[in-house]
CSV table of N, CA and C in Angstrom, one decimal:
chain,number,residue,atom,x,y,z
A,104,UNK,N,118.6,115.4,89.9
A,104,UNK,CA,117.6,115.5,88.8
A,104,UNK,C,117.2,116.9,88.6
A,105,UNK,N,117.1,117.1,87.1
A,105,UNK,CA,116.5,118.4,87.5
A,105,UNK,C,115.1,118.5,87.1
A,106,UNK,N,114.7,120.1,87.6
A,106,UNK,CA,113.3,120.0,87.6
A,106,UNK,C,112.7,119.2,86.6
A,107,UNK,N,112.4,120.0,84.8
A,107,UNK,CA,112.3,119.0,84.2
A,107,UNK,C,112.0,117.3,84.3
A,108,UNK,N,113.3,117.2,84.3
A,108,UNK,CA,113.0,115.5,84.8
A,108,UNK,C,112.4,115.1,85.9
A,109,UNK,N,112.2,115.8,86.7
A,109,UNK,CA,111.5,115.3,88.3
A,109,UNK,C,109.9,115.5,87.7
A,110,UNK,N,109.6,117.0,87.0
A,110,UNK,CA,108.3,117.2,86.8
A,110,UNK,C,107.2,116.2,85.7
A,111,UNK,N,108.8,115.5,84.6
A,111,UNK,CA,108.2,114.6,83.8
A,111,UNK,C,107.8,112.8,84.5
A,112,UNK,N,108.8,112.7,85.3
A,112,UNK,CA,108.8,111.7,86.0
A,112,UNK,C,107.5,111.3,86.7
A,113,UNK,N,107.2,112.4,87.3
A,113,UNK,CA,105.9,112.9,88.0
A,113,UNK,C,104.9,112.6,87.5
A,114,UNK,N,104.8,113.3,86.6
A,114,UNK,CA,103.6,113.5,85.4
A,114,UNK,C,103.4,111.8,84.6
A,115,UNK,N,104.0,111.3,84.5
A,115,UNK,CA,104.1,109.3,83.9
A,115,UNK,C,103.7,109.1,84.7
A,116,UNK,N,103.9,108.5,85.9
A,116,UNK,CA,103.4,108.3,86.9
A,116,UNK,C,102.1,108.3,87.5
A,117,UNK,N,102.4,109.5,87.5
A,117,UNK,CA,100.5,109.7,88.1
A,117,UNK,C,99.2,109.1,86.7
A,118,UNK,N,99.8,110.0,85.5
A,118,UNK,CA,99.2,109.2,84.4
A,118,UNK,C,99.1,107.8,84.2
A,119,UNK,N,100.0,107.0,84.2
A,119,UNK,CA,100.0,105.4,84.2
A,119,UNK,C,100.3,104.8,85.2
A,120,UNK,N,99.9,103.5,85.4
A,120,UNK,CA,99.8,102.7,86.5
A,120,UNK,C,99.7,101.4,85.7
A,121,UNK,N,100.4,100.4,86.4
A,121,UNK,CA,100.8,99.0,86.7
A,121,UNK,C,99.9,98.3,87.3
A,122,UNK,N,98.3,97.5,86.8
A,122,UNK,CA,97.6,96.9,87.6
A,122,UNK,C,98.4,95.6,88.7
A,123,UNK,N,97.8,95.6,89.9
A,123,UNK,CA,98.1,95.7,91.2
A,123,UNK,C,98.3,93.9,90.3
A,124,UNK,N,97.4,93.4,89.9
A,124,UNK,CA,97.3,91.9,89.8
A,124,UNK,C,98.1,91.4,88.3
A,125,UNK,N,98.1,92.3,87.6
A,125,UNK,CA,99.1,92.0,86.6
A,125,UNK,C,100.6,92.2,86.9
A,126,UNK,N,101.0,93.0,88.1
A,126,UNK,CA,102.6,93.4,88.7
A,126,UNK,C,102.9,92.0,89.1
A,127,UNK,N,101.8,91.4,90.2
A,127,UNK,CA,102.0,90.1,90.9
A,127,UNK,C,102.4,89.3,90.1
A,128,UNK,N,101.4,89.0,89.2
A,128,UNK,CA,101.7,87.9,87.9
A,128,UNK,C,102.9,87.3,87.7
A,129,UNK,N,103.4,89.1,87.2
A,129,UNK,CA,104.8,88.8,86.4
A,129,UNK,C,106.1,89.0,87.5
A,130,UNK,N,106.0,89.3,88.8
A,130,UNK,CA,107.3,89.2,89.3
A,130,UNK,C,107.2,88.1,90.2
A,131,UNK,N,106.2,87.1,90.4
A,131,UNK,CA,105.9,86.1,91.6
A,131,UNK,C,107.1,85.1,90.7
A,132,UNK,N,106.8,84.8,89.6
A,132,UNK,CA,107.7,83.6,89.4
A,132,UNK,C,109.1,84.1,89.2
A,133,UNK,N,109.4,85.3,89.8
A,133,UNK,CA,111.3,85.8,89.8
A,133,UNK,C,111.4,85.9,91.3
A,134,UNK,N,111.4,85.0,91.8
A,134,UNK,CA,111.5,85.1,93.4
A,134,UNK,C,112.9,85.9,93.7
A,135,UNK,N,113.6,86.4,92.7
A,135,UNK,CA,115.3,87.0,93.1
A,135,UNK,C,114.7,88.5,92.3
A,136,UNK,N,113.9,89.3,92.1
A,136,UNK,CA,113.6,90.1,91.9
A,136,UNK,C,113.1,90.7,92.9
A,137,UNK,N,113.7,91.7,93.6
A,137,UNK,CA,112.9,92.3,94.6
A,137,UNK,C,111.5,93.2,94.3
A,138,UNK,N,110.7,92.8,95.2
A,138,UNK,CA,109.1,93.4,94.7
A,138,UNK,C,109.6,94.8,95.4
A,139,UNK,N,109.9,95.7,95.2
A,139,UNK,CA,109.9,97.0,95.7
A,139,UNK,C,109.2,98.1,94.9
A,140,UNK,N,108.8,99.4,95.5
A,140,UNK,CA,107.9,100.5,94.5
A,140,UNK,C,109.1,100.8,93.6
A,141,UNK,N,110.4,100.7,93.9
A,141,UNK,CA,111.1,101.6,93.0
A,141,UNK,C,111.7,100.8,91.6
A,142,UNK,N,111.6,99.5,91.8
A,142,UNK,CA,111.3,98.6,90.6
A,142,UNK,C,110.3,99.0,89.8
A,143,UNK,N,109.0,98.9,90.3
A,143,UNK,CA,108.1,99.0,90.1
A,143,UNK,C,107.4,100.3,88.7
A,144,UNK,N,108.1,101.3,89.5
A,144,UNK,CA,108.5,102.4,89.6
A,144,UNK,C,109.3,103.1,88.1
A,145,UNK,N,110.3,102.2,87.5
A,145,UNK,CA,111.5,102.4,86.4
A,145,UNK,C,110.9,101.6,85.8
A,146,UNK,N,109.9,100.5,85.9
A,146,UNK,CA,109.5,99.4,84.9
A,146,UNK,C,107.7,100.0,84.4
A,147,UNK,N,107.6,101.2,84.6
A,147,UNK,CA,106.4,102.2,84.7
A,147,UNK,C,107.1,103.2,83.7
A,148,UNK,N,108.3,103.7,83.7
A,148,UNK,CA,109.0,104.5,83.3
A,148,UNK,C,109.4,104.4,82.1
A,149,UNK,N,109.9,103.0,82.1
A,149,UNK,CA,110.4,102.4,80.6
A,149,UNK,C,109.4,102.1,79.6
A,150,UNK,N,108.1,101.9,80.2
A,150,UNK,CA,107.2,101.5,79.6
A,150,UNK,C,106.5,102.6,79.1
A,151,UNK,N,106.7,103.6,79.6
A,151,UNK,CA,105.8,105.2,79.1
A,151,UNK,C,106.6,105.5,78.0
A,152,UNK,N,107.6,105.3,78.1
A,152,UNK,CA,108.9,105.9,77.0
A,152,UNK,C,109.1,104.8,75.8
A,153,UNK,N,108.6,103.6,75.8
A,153,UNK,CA,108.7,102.3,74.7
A,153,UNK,C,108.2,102.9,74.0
A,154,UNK,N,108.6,102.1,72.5
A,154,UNK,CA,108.0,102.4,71.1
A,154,UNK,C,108.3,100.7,70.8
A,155,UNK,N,106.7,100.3,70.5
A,155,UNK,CA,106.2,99.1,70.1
A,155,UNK,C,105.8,99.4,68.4
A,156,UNK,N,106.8,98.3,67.5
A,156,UNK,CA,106.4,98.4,66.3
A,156,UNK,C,106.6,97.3,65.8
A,157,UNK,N,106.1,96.8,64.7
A,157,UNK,CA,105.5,95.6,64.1
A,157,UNK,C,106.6,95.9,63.5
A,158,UNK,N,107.0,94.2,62.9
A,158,UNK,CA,108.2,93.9,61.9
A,158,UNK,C,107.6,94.0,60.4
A,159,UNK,N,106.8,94.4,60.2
A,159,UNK,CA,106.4,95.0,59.0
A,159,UNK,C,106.1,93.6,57.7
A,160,UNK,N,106.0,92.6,57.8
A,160,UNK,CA,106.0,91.2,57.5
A,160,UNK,C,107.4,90.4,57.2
A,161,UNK,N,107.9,90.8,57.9
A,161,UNK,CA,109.2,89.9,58.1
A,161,UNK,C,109.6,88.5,58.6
């Protein structure tokens, strides 16, 4: 990785966070999902970087 990417990786991270009880929620009923930080982790990642937009009345 390079710096850049390590420094932005970083920076998401520390800025957002995955409540402890809403993580549980949603991975308890995927018992074949492994609960690991590094799931955890990229699903933190993807979420900083989403762009949520309305279908405009479709």
């Amino acid at each position: 990785m390079g710096w850049l990417t390590e420094w932005r990786r970083r920076r998401v991270l520390a800025k957002h966070r995955i409540d402890d009880a809403l993580w549980q929620r949603a991975t308890r009923p995927l018992a074949f999902l492994p609960r690991t930080p590094k799931l955890r982790e990229l699903a933190l990642l993807f979420l900083a970087e989403k762009d949520f937009v309305g279908a405009h009345e479709l």
